Coordinates of C-alpha atoms in Angstrom, one line a residue:
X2 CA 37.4 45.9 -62.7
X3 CA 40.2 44.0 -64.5
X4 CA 41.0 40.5 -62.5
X5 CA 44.2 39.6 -61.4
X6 CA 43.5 35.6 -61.5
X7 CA 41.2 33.1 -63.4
X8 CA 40.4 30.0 -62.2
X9 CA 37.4 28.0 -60.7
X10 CA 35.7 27.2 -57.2
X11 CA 35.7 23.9 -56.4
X12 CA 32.1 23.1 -54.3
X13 CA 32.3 19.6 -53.9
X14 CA 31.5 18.3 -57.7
X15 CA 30.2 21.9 -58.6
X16 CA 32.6 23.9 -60.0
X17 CA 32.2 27.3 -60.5
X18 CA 34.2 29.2 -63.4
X19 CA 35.4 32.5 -61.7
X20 CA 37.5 35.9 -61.9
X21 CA 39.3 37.0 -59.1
X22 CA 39.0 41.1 -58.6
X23 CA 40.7 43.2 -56.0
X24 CA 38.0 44.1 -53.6
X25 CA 39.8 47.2 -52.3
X26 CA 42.0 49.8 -53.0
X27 CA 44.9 51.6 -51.7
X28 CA 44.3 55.5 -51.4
X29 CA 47.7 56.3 -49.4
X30 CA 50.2 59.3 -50.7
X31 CA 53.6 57.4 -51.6
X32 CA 56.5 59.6 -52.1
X33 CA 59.8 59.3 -53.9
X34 CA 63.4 59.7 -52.9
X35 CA 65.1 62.9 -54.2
X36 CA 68.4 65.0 -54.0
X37 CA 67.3 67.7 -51.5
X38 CA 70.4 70.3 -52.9
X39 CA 68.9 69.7 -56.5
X40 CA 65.7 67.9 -56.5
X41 CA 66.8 64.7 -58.8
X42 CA 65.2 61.5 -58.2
X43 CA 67.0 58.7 -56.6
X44 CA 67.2 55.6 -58.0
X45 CA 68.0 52.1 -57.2
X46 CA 70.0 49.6 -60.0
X47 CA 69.7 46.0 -59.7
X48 CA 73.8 45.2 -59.6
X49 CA 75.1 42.0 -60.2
X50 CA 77.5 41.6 -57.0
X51 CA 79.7 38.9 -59.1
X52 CA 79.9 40.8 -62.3
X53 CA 79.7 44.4 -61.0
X54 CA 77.3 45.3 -63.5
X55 CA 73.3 46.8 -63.2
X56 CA 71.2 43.6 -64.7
X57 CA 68.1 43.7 -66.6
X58 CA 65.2 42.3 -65.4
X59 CA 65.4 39.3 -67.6
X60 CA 68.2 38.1 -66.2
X61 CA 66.8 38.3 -62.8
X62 CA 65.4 35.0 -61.5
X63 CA 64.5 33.4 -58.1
X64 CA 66.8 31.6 -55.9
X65 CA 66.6 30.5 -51.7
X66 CA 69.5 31.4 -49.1
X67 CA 71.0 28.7 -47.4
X68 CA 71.5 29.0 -43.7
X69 CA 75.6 29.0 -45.1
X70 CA 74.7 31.8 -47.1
X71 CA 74.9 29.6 -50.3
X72 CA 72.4 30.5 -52.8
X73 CA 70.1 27.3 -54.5
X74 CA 68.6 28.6 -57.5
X75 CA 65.1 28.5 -58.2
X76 CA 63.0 28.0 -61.5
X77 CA 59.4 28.7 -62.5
X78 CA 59.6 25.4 -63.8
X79 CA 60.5 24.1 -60.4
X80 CA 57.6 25.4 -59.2
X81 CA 55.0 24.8 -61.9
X82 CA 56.2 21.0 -61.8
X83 CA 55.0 21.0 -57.6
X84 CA 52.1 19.2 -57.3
X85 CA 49.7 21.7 -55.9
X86 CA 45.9 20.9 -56.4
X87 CA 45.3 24.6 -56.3
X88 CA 47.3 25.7 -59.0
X89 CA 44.1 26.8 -60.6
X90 CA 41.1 26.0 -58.5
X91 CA 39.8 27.6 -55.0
X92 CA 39.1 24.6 -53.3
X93 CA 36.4 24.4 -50.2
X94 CA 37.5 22.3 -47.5
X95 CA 34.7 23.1 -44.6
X96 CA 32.0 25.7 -43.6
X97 CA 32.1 27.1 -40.2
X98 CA 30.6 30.1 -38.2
X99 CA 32.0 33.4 -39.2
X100 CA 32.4 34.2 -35.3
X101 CA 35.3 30.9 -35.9
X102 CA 37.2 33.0 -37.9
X103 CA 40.4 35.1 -35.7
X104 CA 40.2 38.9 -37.1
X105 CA 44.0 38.3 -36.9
X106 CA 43.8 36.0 -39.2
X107 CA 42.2 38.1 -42.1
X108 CA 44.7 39.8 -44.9
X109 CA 43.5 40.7 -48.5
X110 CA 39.9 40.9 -49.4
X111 CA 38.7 40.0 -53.2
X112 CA 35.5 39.8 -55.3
X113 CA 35.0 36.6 -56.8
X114 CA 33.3 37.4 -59.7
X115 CA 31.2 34.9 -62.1
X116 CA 33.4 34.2 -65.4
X117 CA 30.7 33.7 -68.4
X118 CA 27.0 32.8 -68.7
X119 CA 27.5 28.9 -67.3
X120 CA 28.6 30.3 -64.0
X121 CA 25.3 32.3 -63.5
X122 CA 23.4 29.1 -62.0
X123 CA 26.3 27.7 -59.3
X124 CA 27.7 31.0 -58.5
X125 CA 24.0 31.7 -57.6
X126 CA 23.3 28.6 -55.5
X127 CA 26.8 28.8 -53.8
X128 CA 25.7 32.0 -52.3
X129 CA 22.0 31.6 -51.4
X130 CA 23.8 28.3 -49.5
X131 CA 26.3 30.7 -47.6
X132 CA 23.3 33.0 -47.1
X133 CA 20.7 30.8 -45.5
X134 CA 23.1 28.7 -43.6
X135 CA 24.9 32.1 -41.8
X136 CA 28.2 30.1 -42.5
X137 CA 31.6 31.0 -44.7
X138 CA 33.1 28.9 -46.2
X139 CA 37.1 27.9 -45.8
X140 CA 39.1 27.8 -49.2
X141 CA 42.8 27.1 -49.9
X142 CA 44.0 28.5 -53.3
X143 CA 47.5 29.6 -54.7
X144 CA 48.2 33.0 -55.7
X145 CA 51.4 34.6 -57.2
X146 CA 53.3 31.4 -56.4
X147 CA 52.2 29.8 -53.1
X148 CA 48.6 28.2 -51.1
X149 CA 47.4 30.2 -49.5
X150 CA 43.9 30.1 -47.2
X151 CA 41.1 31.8 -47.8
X152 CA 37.4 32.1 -46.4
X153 CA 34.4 32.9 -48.6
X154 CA 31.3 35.2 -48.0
X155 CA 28.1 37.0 -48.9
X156 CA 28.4 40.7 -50.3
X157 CA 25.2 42.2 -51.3
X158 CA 24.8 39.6 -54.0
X159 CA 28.3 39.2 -54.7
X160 CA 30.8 36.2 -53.0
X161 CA 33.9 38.1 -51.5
X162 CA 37.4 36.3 -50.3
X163 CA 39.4 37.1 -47.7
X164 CA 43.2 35.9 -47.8
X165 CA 43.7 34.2 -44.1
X166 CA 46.8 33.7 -42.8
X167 CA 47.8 30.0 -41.5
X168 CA 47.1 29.3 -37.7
X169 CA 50.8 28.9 -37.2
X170 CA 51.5 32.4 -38.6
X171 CA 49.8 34.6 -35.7
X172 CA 51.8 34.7 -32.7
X173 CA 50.2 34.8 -29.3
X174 CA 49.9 37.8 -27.1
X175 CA 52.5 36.5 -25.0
X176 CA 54.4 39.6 -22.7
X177 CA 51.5 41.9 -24.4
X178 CA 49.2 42.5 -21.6
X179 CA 50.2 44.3 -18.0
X180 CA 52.1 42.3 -15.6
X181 CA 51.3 43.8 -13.1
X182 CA 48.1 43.2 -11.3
X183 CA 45.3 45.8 -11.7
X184 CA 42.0 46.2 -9.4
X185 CA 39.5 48.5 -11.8
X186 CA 36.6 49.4 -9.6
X187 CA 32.7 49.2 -10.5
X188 CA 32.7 53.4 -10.8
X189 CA 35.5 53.0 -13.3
X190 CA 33.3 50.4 -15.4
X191 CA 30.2 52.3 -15.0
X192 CA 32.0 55.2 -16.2
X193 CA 33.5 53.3 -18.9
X194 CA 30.2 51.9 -20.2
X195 CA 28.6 55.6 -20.1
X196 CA 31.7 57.0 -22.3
X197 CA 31.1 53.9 -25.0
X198 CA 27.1 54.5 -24.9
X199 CA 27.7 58.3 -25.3
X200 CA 29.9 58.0 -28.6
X201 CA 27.3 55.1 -29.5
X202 CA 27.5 53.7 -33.2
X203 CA 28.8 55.4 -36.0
X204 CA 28.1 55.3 -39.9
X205 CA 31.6 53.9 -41.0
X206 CA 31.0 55.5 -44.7
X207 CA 31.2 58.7 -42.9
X208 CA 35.2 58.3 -41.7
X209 CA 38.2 59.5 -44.1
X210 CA 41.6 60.1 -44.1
X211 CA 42.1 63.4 -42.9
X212 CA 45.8 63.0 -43.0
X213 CA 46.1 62.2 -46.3
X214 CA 43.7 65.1 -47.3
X215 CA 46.1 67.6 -45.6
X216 CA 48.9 65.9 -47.0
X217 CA 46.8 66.6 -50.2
X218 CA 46.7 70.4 -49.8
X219 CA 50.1 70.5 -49.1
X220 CA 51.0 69.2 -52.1
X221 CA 48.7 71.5 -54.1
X222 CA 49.5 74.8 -52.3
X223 CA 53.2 74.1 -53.2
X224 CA 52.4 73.1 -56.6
X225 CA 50.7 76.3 -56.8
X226 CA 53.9 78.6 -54.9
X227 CA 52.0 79.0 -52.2
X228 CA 52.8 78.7 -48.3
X229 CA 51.4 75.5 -46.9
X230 CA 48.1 75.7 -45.1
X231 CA 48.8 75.7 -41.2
X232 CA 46.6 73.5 -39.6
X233 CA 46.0 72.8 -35.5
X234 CA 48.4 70.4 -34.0
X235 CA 46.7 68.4 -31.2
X236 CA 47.8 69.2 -27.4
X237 CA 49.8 67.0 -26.5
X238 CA 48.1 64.7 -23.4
X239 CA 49.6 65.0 -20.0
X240 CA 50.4 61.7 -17.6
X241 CA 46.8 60.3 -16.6
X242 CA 46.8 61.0 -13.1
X243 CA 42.8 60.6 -12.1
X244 CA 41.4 57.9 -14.1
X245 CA 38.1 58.4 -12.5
X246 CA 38.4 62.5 -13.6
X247 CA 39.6 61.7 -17.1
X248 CA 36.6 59.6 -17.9
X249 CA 33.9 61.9 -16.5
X250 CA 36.0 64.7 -18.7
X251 CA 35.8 62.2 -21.8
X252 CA 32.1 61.3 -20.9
X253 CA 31.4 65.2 -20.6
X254 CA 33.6 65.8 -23.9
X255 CA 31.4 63.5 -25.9
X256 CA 28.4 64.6 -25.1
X257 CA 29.3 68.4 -25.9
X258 CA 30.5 66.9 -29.3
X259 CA 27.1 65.3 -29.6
X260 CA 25.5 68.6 -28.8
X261 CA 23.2 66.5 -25.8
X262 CA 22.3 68.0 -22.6
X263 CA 23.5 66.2 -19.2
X264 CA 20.8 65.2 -17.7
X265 CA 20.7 65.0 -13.5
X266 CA 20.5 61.1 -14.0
X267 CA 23.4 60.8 -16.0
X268 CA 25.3 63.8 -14.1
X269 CA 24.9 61.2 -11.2
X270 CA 25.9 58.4 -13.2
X271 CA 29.6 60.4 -14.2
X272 CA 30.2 62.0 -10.8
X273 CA 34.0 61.6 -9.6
X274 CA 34.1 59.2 -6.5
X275 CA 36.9 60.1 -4.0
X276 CA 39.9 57.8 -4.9
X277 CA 41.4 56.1 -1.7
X278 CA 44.7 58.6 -1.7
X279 CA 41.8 61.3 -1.1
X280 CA 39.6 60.2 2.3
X281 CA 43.2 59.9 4.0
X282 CA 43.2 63.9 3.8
X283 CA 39.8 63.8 4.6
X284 CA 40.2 62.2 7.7
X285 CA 42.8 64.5 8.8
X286 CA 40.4 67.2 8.3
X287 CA 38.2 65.4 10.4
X288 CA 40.5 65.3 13.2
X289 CA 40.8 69.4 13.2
X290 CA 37.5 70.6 15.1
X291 CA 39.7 69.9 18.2
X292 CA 40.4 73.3 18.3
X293 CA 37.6 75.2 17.2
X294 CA 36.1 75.4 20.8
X295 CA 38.7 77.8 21.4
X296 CA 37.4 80.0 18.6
X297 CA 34.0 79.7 19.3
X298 CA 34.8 80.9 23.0
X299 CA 35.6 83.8 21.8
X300 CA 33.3 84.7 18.9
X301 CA 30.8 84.4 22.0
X302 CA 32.6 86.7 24.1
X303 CA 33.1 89.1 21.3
X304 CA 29.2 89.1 20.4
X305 CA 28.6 89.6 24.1
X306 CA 31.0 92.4 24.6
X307 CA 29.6 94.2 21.4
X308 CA 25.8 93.7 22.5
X309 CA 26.8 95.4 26.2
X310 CA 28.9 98.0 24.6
X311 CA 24.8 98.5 22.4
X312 CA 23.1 98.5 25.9
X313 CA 22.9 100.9 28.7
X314 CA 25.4 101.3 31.6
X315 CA 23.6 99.0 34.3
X316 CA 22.8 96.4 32.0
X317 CA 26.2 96.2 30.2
X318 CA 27.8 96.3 33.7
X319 CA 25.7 93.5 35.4
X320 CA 26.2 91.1 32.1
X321 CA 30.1 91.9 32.4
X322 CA 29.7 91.3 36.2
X323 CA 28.3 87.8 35.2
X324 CA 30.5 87.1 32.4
X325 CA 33.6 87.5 35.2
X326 CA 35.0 84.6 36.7
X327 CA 34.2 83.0 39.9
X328 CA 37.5 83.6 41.5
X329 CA 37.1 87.6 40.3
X330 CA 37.5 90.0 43.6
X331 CA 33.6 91.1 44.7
X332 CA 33.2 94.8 45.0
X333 CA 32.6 96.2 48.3
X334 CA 29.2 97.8 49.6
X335 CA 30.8 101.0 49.7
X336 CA 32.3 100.4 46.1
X337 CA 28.9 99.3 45.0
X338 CA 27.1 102.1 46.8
X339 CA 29.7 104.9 45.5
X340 CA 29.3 103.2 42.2
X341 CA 25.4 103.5 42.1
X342 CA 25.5 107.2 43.0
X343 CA 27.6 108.2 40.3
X344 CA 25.8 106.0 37.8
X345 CA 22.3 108.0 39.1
X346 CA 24.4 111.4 38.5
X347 CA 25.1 110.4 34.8
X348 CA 21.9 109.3 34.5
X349 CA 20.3 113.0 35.6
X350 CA 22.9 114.8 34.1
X351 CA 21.6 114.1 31.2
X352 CA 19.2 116.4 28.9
X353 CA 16.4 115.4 27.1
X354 CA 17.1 114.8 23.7
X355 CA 14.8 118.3 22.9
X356 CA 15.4 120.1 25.7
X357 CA 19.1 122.0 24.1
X358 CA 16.5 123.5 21.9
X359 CA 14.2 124.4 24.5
X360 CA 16.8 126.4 26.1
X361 CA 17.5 128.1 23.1
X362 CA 14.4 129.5 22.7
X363 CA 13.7 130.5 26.4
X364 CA 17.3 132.4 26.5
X365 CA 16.3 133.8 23.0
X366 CA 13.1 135.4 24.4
X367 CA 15.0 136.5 27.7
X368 CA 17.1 138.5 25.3
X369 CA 14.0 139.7 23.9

């Protein structure tokens, strides 16, 4: 890897003679500006706005704008004149904790890689120090024209930099979070932890840019005059009305992904509480059996009147007798007597159930 600085660590009266080496790389599709009626490239000229002219880029130098817009040229020898101790040398100033360090504060990472043979022995000690104490160590350095901080750790067996930006560059999350206040219930937590245990730990060696690959094949298919490849667009998500439901749903989700079975523990664990907007309705269905009696009145007659329509005359007549009202007129004992009298007529007008055959055959042999 070719190094983009030379210079030394500076561990107290130890120095360390070291290459600085980009530790990572930039794998992002950039695109250029064109003409879309013809396809030609657009460019941008460096113009002069005194002289009206494009400039080379030796004539371009550096210069600061006033607050009056005035312009206070700037040489490199201005700057290689400023006393800065760190012109060539990554100075340690302290070793902390790692867990000190604000991921905010993290920029650029490098390799810090040992320049020659005499660097072998310090390089070596510097990081079995780091190493065994489970501390980094906090650098300031200048790069491409400015300090800059830096903090310095263990790699496999290599000592990697991160570029740090000051304290007084990170802003504080002020107007960031809600302002409103928010009550998130146990469920929702228990739900929450369930959905972070499901998707669990993840190999990050195993996560790519699918974007840029499809940009990728876009690019080739048209290279190639072909159609571009068509490829799924997301649904677009809908306003989160159940928080409780979206995180079973997720919880559910994840676990299909996985390909794991729900077991009746953890089906218990996701199950979707009633929010408060719910038991109000629930209530009110409470409320409603105040008129069921009614209907259950008459399912009861009904059943009655069908099981004495089943059974014979005298029986279906004395439950309907019962069934009547108090305040129902009585019959009379000559209505009840007439009544009887044709009931017993019915009753012996009526054939055997084997006796029309029995006719049948005595006519038959009278004809005879």
């Amino acid at each position: 890897m070719r190094s983009i600085w030379n210079g030394a660590i500076s561990f107290g009266l130890v120095s360390i003679p070291i290459k600085l080496v980009n530790a990572t790389e930039s794998h992002s599709i950039s695109f250029r500006q064109i003409h879309t009626e013809d396809g030609g490239r657009i460019r941008y000229r460096k113009v002069c706005e005194l002289e009206d002219r494009e400039v080379s880029q030796a004539e371009i130098g550096k210069g600061y704008e006033d607050a009056d817009g005035s312009i206070v040229p700037i040489t490199d020898e201005d700057l290689s004149a400023l006393p800065i101790p760190t012109a060539r040398t990554i100075e340690i100033v302290a070793f902390v904790p790692e867990d000190r360090i604000d991921p905010l504060q993290m920029g650029s990472a490098y390799y810090l890689a040992a320049s020659g043979a005499p660097a072998a022995k310090p390089y070596t000690l510097l990081r079995e120090a780091l190493k065994r104490s489970n501390r980094v160590a906090i650098a300031k350095y200048a790069l491409r024209g400015r300090e800059r901080l830096g903090m310095l750790r263990v790699v496999d067996d290599a000592i990697a930099m991160h570029g740090l930006l000051w304290p007084d560059e990170v802003r504080a999350p002020e107007g960031v979070a809600p302002d409103t206040d928010v009550t998130v219930r146990d469920q929702e937590l228990d739900l929450a932890d369930a959905l972070m245990d499901t998707l669990g730990e993840i190999d990050l060696t195993e996560l790519h840019d699918e974007y840029r690959e499809a940009v990728e094949e876009v690019i080739a298919a048209k290279s190639a005059g072909e159609a571009p490849p068509e490829t799924p667009r997301p649904a677009a998500s809908g306003k989160v009305l159940d928080l409780m439901a979206a995180l079973e749903n997720s919880v559910r989700a994840a676990r299909e992904s996985r390909g794991e079975g729900e077991t009746a523990e953890q089906a218990q664990d996701a199950e979707v509480r009633e929010l408060p907007r719910r038991k109000s309705s629930a209530a009110a269905t409470a409320k409603k059996p105040a008129s069921r009696p009614t209907k259950t009145t008459k399912t009861t007659k009904t059943t009655e009147s069908k099981k004495a329509t089943a059974e014979p005359d005298g029986k279906a007549k004395a439950k309907k007798t019962t069934a009547k009202k108090s305040t129902a007129r009585k019959p009379t004992a000559k209505e009840s007597t007439a009544k009887e009298a044709t009931a017993k007529k019915s009753t012996a007008k009526k054939p055997p159930a084997k006796k029309p055959a029995a006719k049948k055959t005595a006519s038959g042999r009278r004809s005879a």
